[in-house]
Coordinates of C-alpha atoms in Angstrom, one line a residue:
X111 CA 1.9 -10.5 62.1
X112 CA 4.3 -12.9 63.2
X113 CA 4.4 -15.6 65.3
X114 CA 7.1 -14.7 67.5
X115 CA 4.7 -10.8 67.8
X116 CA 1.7 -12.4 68.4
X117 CA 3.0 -14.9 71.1
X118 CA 5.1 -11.9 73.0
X119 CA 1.8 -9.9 72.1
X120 CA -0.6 -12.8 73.7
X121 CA 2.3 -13.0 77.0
X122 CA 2.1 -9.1 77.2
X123 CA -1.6 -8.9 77.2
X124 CA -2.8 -11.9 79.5
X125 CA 0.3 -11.9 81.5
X126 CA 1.4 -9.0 82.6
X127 CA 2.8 -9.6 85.9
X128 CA 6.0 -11.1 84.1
X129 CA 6.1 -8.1 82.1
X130 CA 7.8 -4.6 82.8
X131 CA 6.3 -2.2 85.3
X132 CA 3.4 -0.3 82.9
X133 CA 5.2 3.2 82.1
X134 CA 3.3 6.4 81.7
X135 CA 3.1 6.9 77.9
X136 CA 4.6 10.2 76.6
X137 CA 3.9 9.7 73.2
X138 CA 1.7 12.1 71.1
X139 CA -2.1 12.0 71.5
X140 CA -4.2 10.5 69.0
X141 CA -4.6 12.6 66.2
X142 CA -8.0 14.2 65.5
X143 CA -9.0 15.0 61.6
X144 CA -9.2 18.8 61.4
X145 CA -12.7 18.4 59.6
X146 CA -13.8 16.3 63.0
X147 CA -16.8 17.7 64.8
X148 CA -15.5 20.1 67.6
X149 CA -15.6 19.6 71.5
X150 CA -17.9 22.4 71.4
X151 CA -20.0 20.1 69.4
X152 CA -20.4 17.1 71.6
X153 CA -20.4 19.6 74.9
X154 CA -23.7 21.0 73.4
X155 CA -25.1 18.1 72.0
X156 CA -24.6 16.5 76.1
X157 CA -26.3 19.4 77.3
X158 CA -29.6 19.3 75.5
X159 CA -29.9 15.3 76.6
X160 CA -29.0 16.6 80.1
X161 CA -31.5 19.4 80.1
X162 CA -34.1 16.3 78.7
X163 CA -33.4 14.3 81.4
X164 CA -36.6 14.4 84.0
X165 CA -35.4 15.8 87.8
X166 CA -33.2 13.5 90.1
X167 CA -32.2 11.6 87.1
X168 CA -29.0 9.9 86.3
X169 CA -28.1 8.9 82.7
X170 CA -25.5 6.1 82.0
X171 CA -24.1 5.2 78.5
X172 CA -21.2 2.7 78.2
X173 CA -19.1 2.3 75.1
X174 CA -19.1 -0.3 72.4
X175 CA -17.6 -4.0 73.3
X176 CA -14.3 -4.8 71.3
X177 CA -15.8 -7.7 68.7
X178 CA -13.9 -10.6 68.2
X179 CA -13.4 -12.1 64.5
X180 CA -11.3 -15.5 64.9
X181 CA -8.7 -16.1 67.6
X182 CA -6.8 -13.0 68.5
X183 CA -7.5 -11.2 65.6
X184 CA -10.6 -8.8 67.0
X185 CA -12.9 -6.7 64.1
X186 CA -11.9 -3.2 63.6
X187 CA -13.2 -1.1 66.4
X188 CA -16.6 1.1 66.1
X189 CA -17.5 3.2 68.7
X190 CA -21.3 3.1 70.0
X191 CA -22.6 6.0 67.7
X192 CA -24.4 7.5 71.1
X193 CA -21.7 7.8 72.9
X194 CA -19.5 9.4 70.1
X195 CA -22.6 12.0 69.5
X196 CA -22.0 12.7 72.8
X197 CA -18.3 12.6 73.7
X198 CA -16.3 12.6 71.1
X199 CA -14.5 9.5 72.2
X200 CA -13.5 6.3 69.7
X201 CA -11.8 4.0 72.4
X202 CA -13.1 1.1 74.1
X203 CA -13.8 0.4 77.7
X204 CA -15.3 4.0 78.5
X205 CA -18.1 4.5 80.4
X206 CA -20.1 8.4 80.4
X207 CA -22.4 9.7 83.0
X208 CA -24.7 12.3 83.2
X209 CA -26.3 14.2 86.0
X210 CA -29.4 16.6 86.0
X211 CA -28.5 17.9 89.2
X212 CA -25.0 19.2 89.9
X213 CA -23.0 16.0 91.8
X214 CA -19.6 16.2 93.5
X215 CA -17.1 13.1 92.3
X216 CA -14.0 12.1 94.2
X217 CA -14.1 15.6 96.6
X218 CA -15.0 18.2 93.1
X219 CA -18.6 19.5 93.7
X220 CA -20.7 21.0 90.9
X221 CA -20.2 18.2 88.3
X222 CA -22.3 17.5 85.6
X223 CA -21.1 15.3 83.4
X224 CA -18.5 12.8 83.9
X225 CA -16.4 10.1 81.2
X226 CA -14.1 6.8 82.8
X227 CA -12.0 6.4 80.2
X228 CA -9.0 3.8 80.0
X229 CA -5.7 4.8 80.8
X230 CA -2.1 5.8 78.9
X231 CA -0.3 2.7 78.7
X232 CA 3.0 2.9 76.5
X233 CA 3.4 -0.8 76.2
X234 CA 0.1 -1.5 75.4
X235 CA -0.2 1.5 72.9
X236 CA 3.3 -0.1 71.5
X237 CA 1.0 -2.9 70.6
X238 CA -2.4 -1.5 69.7
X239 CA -2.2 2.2 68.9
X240 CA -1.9 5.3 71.0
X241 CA -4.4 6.3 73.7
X242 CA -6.5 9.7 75.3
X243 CA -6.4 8.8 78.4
X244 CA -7.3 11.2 80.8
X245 CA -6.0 14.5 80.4
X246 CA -6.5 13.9 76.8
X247 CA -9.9 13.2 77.4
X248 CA -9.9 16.2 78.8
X249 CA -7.9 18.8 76.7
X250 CA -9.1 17.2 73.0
X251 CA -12.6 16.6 74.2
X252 CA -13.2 19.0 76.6
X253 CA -15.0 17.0 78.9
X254 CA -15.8 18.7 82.7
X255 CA -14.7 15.5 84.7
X256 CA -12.5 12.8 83.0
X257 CA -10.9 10.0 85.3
X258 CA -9.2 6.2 84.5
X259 CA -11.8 3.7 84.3
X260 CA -10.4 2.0 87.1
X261 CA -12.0 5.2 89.3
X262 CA -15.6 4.0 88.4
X263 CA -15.8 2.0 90.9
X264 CA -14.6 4.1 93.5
X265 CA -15.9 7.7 92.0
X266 CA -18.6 7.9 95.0
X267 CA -21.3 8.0 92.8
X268 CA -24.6 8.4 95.0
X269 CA -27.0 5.9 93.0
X270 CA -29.7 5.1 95.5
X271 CA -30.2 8.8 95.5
X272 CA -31.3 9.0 92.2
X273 CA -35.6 8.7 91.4
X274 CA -34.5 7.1 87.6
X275 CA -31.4 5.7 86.4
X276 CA -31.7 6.2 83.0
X277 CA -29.8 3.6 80.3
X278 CA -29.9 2.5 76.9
X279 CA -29.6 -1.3 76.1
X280 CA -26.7 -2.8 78.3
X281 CA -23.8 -4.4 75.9
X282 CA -23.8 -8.2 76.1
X283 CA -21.8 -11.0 75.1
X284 CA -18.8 -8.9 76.2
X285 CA -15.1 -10.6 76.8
X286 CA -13.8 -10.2 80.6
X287 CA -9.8 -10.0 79.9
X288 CA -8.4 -10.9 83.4
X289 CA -5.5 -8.7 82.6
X290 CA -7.6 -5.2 83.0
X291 CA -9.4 -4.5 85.8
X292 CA -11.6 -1.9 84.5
X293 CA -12.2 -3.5 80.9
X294 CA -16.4 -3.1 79.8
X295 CA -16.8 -6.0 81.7
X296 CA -15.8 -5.0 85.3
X297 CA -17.3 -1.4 84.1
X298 CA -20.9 -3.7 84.0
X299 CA -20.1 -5.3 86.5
X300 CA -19.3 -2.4 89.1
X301 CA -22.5 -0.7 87.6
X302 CA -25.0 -3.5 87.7
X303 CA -23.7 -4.1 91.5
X304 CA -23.4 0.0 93.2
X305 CA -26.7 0.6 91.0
X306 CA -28.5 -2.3 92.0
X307 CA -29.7 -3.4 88.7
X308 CA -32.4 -6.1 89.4
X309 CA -31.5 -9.2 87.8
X310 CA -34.4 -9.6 85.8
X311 CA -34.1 -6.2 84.2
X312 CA -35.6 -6.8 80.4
X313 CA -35.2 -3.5 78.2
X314 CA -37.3 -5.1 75.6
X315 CA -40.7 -5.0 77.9
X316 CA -40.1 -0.9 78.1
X317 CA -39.4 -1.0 74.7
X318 CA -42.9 -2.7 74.1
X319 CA -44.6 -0.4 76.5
X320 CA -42.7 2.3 74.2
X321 CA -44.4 1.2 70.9
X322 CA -47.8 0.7 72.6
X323 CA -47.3 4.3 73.6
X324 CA -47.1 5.4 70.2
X325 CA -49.1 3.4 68.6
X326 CA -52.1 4.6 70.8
X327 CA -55.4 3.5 70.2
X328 CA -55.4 4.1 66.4
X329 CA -53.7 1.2 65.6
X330 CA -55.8 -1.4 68.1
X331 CA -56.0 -4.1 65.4
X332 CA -52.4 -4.7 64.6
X333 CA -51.2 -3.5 68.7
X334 CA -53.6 -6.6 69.9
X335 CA -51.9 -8.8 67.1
X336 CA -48.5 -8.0 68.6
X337 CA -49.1 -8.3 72.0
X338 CA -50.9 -11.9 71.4
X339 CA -47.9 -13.0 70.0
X340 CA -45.6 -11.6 72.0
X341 CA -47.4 -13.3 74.6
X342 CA -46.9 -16.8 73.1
X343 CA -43.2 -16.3 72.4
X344 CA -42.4 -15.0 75.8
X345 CA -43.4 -15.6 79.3
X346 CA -42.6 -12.3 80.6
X347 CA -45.1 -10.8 78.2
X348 CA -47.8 -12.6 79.2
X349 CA -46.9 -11.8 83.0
X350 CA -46.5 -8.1 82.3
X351 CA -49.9 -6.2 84.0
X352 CA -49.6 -3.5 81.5
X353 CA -50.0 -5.4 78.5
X354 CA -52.7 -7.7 79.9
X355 CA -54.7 -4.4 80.7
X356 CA -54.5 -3.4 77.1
X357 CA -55.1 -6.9 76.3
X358 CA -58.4 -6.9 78.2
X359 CA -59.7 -3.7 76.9
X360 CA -62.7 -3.9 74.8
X361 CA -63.4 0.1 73.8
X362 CA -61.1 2.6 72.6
X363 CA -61.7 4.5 75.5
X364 CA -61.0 1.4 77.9
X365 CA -57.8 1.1 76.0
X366 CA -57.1 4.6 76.5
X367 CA -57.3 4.4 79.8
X368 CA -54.9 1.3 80.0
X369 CA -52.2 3.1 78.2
X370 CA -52.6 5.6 81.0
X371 CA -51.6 3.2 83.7
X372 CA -48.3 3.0 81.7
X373 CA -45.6 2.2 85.0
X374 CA -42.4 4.7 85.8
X375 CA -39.7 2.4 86.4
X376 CA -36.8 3.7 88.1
X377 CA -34.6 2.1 85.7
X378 CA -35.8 3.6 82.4
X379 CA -34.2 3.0 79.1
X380 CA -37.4 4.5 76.8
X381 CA -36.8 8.3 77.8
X382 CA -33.1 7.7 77.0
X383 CA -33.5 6.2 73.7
X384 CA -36.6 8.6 72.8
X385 CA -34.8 11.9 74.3
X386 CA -31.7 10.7 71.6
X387 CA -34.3 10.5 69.1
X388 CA -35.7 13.9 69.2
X389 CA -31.8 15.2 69.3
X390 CA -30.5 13.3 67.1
X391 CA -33.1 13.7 64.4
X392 CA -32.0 16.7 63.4
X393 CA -28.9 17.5 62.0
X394 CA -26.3 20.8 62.7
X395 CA -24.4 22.2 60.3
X396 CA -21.6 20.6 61.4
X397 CA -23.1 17.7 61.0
X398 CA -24.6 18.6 57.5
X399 CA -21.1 19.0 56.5
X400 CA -20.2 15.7 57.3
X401 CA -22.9 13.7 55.5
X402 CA -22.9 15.8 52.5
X403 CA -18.9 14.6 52.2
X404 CA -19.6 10.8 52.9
X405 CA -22.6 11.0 50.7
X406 CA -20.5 12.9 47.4
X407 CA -18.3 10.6 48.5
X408 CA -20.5 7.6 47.7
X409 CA -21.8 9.3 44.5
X410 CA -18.3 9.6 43.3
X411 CA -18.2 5.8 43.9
X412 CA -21.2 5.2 41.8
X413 CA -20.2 7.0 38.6
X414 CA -16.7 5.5 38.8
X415 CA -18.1 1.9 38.6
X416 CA -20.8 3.1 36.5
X417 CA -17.3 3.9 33.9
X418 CA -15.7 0.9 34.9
X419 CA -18.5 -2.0 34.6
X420 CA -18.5 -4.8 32.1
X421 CA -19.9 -7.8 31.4
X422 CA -16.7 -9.6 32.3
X423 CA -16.1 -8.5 35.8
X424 CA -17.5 -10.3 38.7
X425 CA -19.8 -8.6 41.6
X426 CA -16.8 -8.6 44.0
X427 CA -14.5 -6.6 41.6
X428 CA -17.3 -4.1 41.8
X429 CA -17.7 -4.0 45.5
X430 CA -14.0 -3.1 45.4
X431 CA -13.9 -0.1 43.1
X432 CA -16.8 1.4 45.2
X433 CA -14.5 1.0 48.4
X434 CA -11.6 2.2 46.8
X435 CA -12.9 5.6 45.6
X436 CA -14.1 5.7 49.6
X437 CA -10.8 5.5 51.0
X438 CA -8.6 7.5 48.2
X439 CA -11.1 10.8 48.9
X440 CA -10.3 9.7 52.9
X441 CA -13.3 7.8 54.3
X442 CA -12.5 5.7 57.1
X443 CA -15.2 2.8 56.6
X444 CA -17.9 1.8 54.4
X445 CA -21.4 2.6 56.5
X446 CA -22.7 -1.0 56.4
X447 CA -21.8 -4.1 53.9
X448 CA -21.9 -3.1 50.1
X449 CA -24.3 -4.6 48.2
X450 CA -23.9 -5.6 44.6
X451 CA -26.1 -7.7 43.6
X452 CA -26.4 -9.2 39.6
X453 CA -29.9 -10.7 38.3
X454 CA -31.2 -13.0 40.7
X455 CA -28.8 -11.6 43.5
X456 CA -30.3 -8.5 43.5
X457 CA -33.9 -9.2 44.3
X458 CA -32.2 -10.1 48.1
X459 CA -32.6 -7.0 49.8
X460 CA -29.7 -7.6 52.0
X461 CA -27.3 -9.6 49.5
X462 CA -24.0 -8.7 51.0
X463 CA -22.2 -12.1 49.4
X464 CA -20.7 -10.7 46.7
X465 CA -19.2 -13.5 45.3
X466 CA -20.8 -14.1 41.3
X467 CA -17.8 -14.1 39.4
X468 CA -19.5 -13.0 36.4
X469 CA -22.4 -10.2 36.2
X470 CA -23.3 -10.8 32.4
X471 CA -25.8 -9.2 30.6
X472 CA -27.9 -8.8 34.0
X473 CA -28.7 -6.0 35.9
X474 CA -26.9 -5.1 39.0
X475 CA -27.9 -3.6 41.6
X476 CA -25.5 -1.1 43.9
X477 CA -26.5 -0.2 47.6
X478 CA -23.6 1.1 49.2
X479 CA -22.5 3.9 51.2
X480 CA -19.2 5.8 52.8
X481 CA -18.4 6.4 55.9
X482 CA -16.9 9.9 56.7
X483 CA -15.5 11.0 60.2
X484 CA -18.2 8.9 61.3
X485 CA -21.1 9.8 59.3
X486 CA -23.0 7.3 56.8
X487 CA -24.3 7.7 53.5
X488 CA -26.4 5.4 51.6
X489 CA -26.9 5.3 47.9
X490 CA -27.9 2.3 45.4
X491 CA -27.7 2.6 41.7
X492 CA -28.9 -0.1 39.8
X493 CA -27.2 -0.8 35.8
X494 CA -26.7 -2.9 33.0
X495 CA -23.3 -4.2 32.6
X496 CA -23.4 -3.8 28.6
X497 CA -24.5 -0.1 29.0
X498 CA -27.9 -0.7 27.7
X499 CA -30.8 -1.7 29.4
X500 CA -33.2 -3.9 27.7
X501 CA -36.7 -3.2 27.0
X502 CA -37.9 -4.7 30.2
X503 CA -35.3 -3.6 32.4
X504 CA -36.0 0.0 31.3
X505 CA -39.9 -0.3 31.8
X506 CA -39.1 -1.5 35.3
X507 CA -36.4 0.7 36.0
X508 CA -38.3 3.8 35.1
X509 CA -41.1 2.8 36.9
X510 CA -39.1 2.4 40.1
X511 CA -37.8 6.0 39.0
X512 CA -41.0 7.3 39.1
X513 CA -41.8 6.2 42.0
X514 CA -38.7 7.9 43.8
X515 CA -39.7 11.0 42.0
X516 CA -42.9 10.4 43.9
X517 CA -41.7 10.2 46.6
X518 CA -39.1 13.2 46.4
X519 CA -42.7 15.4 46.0
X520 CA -43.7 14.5 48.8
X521 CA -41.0 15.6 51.2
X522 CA -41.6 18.9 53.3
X523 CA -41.4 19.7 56.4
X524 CA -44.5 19.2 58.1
X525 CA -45.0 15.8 55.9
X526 CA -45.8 12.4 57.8
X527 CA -42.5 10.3 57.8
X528 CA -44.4 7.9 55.7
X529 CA -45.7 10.4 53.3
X530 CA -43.0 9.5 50.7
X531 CA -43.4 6.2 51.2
X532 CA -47.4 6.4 50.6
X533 CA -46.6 8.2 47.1
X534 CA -44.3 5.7 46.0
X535 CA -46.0 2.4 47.1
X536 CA -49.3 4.4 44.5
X537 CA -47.2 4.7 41.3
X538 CA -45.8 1.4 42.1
X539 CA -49.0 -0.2 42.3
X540 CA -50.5 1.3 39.6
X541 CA -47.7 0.9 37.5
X542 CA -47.4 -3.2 38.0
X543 CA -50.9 -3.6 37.5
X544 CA -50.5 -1.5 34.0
X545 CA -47.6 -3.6 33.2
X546 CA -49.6 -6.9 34.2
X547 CA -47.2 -8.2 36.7
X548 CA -50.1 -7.9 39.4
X549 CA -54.0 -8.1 39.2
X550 CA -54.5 -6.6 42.5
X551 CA -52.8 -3.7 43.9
X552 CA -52.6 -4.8 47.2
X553 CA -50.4 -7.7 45.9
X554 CA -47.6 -4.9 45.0
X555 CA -45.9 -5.3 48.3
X556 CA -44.8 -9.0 47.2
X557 CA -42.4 -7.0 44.7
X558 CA -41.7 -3.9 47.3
X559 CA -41.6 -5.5 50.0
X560 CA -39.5 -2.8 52.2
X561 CA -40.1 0.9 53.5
X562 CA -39.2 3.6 51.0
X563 CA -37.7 5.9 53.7
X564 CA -35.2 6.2 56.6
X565 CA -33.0 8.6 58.7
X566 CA -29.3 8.6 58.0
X567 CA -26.5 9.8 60.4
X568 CA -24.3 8.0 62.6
X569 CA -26.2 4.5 62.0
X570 CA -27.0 3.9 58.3
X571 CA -30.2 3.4 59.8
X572 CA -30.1 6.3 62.1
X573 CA -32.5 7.4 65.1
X574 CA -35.7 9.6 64.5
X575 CA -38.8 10.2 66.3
X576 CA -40.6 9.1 63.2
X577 CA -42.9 12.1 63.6
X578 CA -43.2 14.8 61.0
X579 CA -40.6 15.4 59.1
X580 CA -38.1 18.8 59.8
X581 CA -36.0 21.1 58.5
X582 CA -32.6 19.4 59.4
X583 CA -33.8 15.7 58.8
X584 CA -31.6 13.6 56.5
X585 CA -33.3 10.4 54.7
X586 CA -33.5 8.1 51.9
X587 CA -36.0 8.0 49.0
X588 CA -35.5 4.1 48.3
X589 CA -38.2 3.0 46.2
X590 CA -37.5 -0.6 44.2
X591 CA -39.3 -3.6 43.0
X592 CA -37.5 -6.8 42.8
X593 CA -38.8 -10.3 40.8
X594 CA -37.2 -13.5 41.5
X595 CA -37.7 -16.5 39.6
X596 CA -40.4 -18.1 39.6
X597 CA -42.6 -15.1 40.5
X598 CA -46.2 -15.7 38.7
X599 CA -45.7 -13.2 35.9
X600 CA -44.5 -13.0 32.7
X601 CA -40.2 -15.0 32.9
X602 CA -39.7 -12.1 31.1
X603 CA -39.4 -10.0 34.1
X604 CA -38.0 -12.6 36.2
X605 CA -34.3 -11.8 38.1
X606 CA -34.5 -8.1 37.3
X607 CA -34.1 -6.4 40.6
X608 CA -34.0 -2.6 40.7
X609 CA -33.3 -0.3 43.1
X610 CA -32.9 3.8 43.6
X611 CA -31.8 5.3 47.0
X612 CA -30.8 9.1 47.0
X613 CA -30.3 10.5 50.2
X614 CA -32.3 13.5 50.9
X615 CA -31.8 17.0 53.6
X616 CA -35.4 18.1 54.1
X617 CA -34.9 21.8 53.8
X618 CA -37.4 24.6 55.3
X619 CA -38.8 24.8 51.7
X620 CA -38.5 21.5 50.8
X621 CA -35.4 19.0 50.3
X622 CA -32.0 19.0 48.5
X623 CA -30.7 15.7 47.3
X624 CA -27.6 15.3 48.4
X625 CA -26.9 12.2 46.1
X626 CA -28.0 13.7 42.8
X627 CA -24.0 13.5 41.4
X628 CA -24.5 9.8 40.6
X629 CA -26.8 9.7 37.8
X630 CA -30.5 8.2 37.6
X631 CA -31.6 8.3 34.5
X632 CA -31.7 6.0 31.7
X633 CA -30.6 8.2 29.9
X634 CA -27.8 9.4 32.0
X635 CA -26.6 6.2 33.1
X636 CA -26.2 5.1 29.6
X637 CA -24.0 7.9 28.4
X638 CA -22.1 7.5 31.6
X639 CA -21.4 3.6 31.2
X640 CA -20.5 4.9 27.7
X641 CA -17.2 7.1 28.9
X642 CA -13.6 5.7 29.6
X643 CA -12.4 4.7 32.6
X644 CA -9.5 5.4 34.5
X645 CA -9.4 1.4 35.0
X646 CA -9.9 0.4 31.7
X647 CA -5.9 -0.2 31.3
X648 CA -6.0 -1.3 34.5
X649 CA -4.6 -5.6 34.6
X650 CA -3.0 -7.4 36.8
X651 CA -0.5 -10.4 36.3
X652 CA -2.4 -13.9 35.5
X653 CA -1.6 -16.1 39.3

């Protein structure tokens, strides 16, 4: 952009009283991607939560906060994955409200559900892209009430009447721009004032009381461990009643009766958050649809670098042909920073860098995902550069590959969520200690040191109720053992880092991978990496 744009840009935005009266903006609506889950989709899906919701309840869910990068250059907008499952809606500064009982906003009884969402503006969509508004709101998402955001505040909305106002996690660190009235910030704002929101409202002590809950009494040891040091690193821990009750309990029965005493606060963000769990657990159809795209997607990705990889390109060149298959089969995003790790780099889980300029003769490891219409998939691949693996890379690869077979056998519905985790920590185990790297089996979890399996939807790591698995479930199968230097084994293992995520629909039978077009097999990886590439002419002028 220009300077001369972004100065009338900045004098436009945070002074508009100089500027021309706002017109009413007559371009097009937004276009929506004809594979895009429905109306009829997000209508349903804001239903069941409002059927969920106990009686006299209110829930309230705001929209994501614009992000700032540097200056006036903000990040690329993502919507708060709840609120698109429930609306539809990718624009900031929106706020969605749902009723159990039927309410009446602004004179219009018998309303349910209800979205504030900012208005048409044809000089700021000039600027930064076109906009809903309201009628769009209304005829593209199909929403029973839709008003301006600048009508929270004076929709009528009864809160005192309500027994639970019902929230998720309030945004924060959010921008106020003085030039809109009704931005997320005067959207908190108007909330935390009509609603009464005390001022010492702490989501993360019902969180706590949340995992108590579910921990129950089976887990005593490690829930006393928690709550001890919880109670060290925060005063309003150690002030809380219900913890100190559990805290005081001696018997599994005394404890039982402690978790009994659990308080109902009328500002509640645990049955929010758990009733989105249960829903959003498992997947529709439509939904289906969606993930297996992004995730063929990210498979297609996979076999392209497989084709592509040499010794002589560096881990960001990698990175870039993943992305670039995403976006020329029409993903929007990736799900989460790519991961391409080489040797010691990939023994960090989370190695999002990127920058070795040379992979070698080391192994790489590959953890990245699409996004599709707002779906994530997740898939890692881990290969040697020459197109061989060496003797020790292979024993360690196929042992990781075991493993995720492992755990594969162990998905069914019906299964523990941790039942595939549990078969592939065994043959992981058993497998280092054969090979000599451990002497103990518990010590395996120095080398696998994360869970083998998570849900996958809207967030990479996506909600679950981390109860049995069901038919309709989407996870990984993530197995992997990673040995930095200086480990106390054998060097020869040292900086081999493997990795093998496949992302998995639990099935009424059993489970389809979805992921099983990138190739996991020595075997199969090899004569892959062995094919031409449509990149191998591929060079670009020396700068």
């Amino acid at each position: 952009m220009r300077p001369l744009c972004v100065a009338v840009g900045l004098l436009l935005s945070v002074a508009p009283v100089f500027a021309q009266p706002t017109a009413v903006a007559t371009a097009a609506l937004p276009a929506r991607p004809a594979d895009a889950l429905s109306p009829a989709f997000h209508k349903q899906r804001r239903e069941l939560l409002r059927q969920a919701l106990p009686p006299g309840a209110v829930a309230v869910l705001f929209a994501a906060p614009v992000r700032n990068r540097a200056n006036d250059v903000d990040y690329i907008y993502h919507q708060n994955p709840d609120f698109y499952y429930l609306t539809g809606y990718q624009e900031p500064d929106a706020v969605l409200v749902l009723f159990k009982e039927p309410q009446t906003l602004n004179g219009q009884p018998g309303i349910t559900e209800a979205l504030f969402v900012q208005p048409r503006d044809a000089r700021r969509e000039q600027w930064n892209g076109r906009r809903l508004g309201t009628e769009g709101a209304r005829q593209q998402l199909g929403l029973q009430f839709a008003a301006d955001n600048q009508e929270f505040a004076k929709a009528g909305i009864r809160w005192a009447d309500f027994s639970q106002v019902l929230l998720l996690d309030l945004p924060a660190d959010v921008r106020d721009d003085p030039s809109d009235p009704a931005d997320l910030y005067d959207l908190l704002a108007t909330f935390r004032r009509q609603a009464a929101v005390p001022a010492g409202f702490d989501p993360r002590q019902q969180a706590l009381h949340q995992t108590m809950q579910q921990q129950g009494v089976g887990s005593a040891d490690r829930t006393r461990q928690m709550l001890e040091n919880l109670t060290r690193q925060r005063p309003s821990v150690a002030q809380d009643a219900y913890v100190q009750r559990y805290l005081k309990a001696t018997t599994d029965a005394e404890r039982q009766q402690a978790l009994a005493t659990r308080p109902v606060l009328r500002f509640n963000t645990a049955t929010l958050s758990s009733a989105l769990n249960e829903l959003r657990a498992v997947k529709t159809a439509d939904e289906i649809a969606l993930l297996r795209r992004a995730v063929r997607i990210s498979a297609a990705g996979q076999r392209e670098v497989m084709k592509a990889t040499h010794t002589g390109l560096g881990e960001r060149e990698l990175q870039g042909i993943h992305e670039f298959v995403y976006r020329k089969y029409d993903a929007e995003f990736e799900g989460y920073p790519s991961i391409v790790g080489a040797g010691a780099n990939g023994c960090i889980l989370h190695y999002t860098t990127n920058d070795k300029p040379l992979v070698g003769n080391e192994l790489v490891l590959m953890d990245c995902g699409a996004e599709y219409r707002g779906y994530s998939a997740d898939v890692t691949r881990t290969i040697p550069p020459n197109g061989k693996f060496s003797p020790a890379q292979r024993q360690i690869y196929e042992l990781v590959l075991a493993a995720q077979e492992a755990g594969f056998a162990a998905c069914r519905p019906g299964a523990i969520f941790q039942a595939p985790d549990q078969a592939a920590r065994k043959v992981v185990a058993e497998g280092l200690l054969k090979l000599g790297i451990i002497k103990q089996a518990e010590e395996a979890r120095r080398y696998f040191p994360h869970g083998t399996s998570h849900y996958l939807g809207l967030d990479v790591h996506d909600r679950g109720s981390y109860g049995p698995l069901a038919a309709g479930n989407v996870i990984t199968v993530e197995p992997g053992i990673y040995i930095p230097a200086g480990s106390p084994c054998d060097q020869k293992w040292w900086n081999i880092g493997v990795r093998i995520e496949d992302d998995l629909l639990i099935t009424p039978t059993g489970y389809e991978n979805l992921s099983h077009e990138a190739p996991r097999t020595v075997a199969d990886i090899e004569a892959l990496m062995a094919q031409p590439s449509a990149l191998d002419g591929f060079k670009l002028p020396q700068l």
